[in-house]
PDB file of C-alpha atoms in Angstrom:
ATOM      1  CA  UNK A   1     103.901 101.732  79.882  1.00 48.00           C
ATOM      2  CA  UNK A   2     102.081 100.414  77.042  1.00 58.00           C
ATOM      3  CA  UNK A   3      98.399 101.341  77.583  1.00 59.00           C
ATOM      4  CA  UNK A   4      97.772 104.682  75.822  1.00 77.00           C
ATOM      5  CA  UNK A   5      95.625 105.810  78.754  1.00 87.00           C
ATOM      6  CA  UNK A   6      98.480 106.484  81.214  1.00 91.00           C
ATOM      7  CA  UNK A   7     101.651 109.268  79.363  1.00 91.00           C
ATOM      8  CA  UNK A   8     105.281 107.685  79.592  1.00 91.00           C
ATOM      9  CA  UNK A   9     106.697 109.503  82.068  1.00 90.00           C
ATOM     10  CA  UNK A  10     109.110 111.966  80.682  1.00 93.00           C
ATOM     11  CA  UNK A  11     111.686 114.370  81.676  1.00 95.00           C
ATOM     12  CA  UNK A  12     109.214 117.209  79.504  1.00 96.00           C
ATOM     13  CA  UNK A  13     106.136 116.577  81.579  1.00 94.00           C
ATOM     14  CA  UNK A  14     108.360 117.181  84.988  1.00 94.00           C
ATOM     15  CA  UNK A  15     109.714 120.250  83.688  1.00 96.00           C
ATOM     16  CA  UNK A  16     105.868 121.307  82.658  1.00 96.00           C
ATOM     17  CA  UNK A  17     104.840 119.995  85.801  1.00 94.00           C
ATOM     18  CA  UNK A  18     107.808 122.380  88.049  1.00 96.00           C
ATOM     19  CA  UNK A  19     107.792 125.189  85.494  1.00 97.00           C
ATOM     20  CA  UNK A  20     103.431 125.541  86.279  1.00 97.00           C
ATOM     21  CA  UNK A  21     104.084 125.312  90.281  1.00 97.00           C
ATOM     22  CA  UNK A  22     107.608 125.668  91.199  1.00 96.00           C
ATOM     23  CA  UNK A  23     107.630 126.341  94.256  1.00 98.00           C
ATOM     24  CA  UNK A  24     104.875 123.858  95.156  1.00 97.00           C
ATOM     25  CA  UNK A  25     107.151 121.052  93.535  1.00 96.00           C
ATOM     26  CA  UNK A  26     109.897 121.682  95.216  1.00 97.00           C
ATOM     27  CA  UNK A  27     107.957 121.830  98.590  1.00 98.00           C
ATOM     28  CA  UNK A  28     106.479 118.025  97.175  1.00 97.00           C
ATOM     29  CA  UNK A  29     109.957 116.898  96.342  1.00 96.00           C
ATOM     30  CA  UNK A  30     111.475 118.016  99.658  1.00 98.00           C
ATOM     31  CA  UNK A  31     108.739 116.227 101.021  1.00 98.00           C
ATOM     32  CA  UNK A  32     108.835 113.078  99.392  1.00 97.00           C
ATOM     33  CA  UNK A  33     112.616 112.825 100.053  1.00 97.00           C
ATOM     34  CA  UNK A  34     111.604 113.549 104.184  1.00 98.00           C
ATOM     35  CA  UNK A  35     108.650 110.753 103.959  1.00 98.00           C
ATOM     36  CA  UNK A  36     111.149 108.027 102.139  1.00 98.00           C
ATOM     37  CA  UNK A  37     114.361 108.603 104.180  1.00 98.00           C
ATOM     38  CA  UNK A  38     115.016 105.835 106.756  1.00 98.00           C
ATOM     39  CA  UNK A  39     113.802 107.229 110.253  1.00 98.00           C
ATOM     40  CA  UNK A  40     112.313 104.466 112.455  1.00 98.00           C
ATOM     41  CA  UNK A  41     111.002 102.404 109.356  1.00 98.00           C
ATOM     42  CA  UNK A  42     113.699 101.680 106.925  1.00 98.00           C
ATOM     43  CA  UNK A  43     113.419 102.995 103.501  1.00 98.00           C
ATOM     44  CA  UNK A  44     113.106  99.637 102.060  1.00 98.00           C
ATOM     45  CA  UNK A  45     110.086  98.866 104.371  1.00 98.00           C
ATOM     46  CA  UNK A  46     108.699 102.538 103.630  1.00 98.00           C
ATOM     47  CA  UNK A  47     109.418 101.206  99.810  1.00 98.00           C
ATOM     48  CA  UNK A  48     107.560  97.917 100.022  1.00 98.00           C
ATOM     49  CA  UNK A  49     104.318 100.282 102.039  1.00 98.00           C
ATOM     50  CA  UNK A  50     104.508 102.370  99.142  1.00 98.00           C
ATOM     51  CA  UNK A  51     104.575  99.533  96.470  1.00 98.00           C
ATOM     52  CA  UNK A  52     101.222  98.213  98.702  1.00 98.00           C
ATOM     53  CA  UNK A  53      99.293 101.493  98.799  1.00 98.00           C
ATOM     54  CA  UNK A  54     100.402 101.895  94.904  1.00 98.00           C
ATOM     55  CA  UNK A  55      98.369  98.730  94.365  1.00 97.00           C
ATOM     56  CA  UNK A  56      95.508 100.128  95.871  1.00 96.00           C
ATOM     57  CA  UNK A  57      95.379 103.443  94.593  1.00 96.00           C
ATOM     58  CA  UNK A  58      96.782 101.377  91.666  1.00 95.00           C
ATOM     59  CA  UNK A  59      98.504 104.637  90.378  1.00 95.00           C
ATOM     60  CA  UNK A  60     100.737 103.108  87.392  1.00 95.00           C
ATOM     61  CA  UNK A  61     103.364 105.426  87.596  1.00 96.00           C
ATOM     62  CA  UNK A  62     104.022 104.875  92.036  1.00 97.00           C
ATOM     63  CA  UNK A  63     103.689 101.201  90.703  1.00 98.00           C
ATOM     64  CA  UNK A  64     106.391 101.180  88.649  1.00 97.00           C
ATOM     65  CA  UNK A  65     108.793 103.753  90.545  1.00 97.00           C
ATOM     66  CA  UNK A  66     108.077 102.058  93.930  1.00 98.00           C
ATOM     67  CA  UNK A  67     108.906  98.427  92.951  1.00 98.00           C
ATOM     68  CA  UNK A  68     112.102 100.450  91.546  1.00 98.00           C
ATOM     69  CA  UNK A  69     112.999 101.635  94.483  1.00 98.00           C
ATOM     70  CA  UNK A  70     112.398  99.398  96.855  1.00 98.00           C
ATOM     71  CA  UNK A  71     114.562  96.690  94.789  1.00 98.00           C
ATOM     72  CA  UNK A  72     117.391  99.621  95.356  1.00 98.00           C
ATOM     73  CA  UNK A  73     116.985  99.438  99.007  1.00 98.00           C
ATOM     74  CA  UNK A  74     117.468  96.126  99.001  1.00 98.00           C
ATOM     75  CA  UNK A  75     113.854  94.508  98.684  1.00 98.00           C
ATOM     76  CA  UNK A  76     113.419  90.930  96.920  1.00 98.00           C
ATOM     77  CA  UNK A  77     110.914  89.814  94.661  1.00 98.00           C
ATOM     78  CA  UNK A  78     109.392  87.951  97.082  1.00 98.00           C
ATOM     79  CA  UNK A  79     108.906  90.641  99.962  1.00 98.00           C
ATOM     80  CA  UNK A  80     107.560  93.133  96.601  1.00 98.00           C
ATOM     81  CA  UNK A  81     105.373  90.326  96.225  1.00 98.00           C
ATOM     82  CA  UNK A  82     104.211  89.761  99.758  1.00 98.00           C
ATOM     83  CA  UNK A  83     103.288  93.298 100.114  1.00 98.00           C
ATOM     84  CA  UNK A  84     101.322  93.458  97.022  1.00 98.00           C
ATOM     85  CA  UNK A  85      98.871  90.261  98.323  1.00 98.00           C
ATOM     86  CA  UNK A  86      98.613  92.450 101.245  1.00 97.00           C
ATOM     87  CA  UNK A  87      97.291  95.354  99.467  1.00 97.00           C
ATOM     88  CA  UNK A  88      95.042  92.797  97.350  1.00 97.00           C
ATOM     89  CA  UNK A  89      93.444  91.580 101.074  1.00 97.00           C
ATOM     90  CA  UNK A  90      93.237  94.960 102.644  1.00 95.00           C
ATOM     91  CA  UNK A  91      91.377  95.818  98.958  1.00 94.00           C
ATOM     92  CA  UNK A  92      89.135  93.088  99.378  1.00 95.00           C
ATOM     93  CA  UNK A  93      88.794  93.373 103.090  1.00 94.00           C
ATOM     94  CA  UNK A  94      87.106  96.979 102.663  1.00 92.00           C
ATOM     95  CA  UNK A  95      85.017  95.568  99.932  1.00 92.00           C
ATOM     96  CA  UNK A  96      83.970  92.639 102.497  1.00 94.00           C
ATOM     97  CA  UNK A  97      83.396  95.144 105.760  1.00 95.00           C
ATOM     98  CA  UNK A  98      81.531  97.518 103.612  1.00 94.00           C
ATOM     99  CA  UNK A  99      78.705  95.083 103.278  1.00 96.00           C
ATOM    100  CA  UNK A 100      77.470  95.790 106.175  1.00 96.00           C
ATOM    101  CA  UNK A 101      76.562  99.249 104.782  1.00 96.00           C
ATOM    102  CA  UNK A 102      74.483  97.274 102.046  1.00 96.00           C
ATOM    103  CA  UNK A 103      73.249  95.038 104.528  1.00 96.00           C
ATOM    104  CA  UNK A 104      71.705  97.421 106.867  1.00 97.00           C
ATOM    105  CA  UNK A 105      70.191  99.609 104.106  1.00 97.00           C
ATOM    106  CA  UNK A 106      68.379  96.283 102.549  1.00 97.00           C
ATOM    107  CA  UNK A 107      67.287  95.986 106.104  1.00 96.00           C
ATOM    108  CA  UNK A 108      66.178  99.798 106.556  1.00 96.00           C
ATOM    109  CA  UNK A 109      64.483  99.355 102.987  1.00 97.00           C
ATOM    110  CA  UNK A 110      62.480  96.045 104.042  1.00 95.00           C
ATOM    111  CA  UNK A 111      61.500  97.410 107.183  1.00 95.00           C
ATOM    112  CA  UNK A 112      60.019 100.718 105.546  1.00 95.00           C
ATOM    113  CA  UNK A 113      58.304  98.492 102.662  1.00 93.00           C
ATOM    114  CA  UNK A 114      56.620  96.235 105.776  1.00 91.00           C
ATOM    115  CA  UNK A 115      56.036  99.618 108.241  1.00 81.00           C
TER     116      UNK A 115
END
């Protein structure tokens, strides 16, 4: 990655990362392994949900190691790409029902001015 804000990841900051909590890494690694294996989603489906939730939580680093793997399990460009614009409208769809919250509290707010 080329924005300074973000690390590279590096084989140093894992081993700081297991060497400060191993046993709670190796619980998270066991994990992940469990969550990603096929089951009744495939992988590469459980892949292309991660590369969609990545987008939202837009986490660089689940970004990048998602779109990895789901190309190993056999995802194209196309599905990644699908996924992603489904993410983007799920994003955009929260912003969109959230109004309402807005809404009602300019209603609330002109109602107490006028009461």
């Amino acid at each position: 990655m080329t924005d300074t804000l973000y690390p590279p990841s590096s084989r140093e900051l894992a081993e700081k990362r297991r060497s400060l909590a191993p046993e709670t890494e190796k619980a998270f690694q066991a994990f992940s392994r469990q969550v990603f294996a096929d089951g009744a989603l495939p992988a590469k489906t459980k892949q292309l949900i991660a590369v969609a939730v990545a987008h939202v939580t837009q986490c660089p680093y689940c970004i990048k190691g998602h779109t990895k793997a789901a190309l190993r399990h056999g995802a194209t460009r196309q599905e990644l790409m699908e996924a992603i614009w489904v993410a983007a409208e799920m994003r955009a769809g929260g912003a969109y029902a959230h109004s309402a919250l807005a809404l009602t509290a300019m209603d609330e707010t002109e109602n107490q001015a006028k009461g």
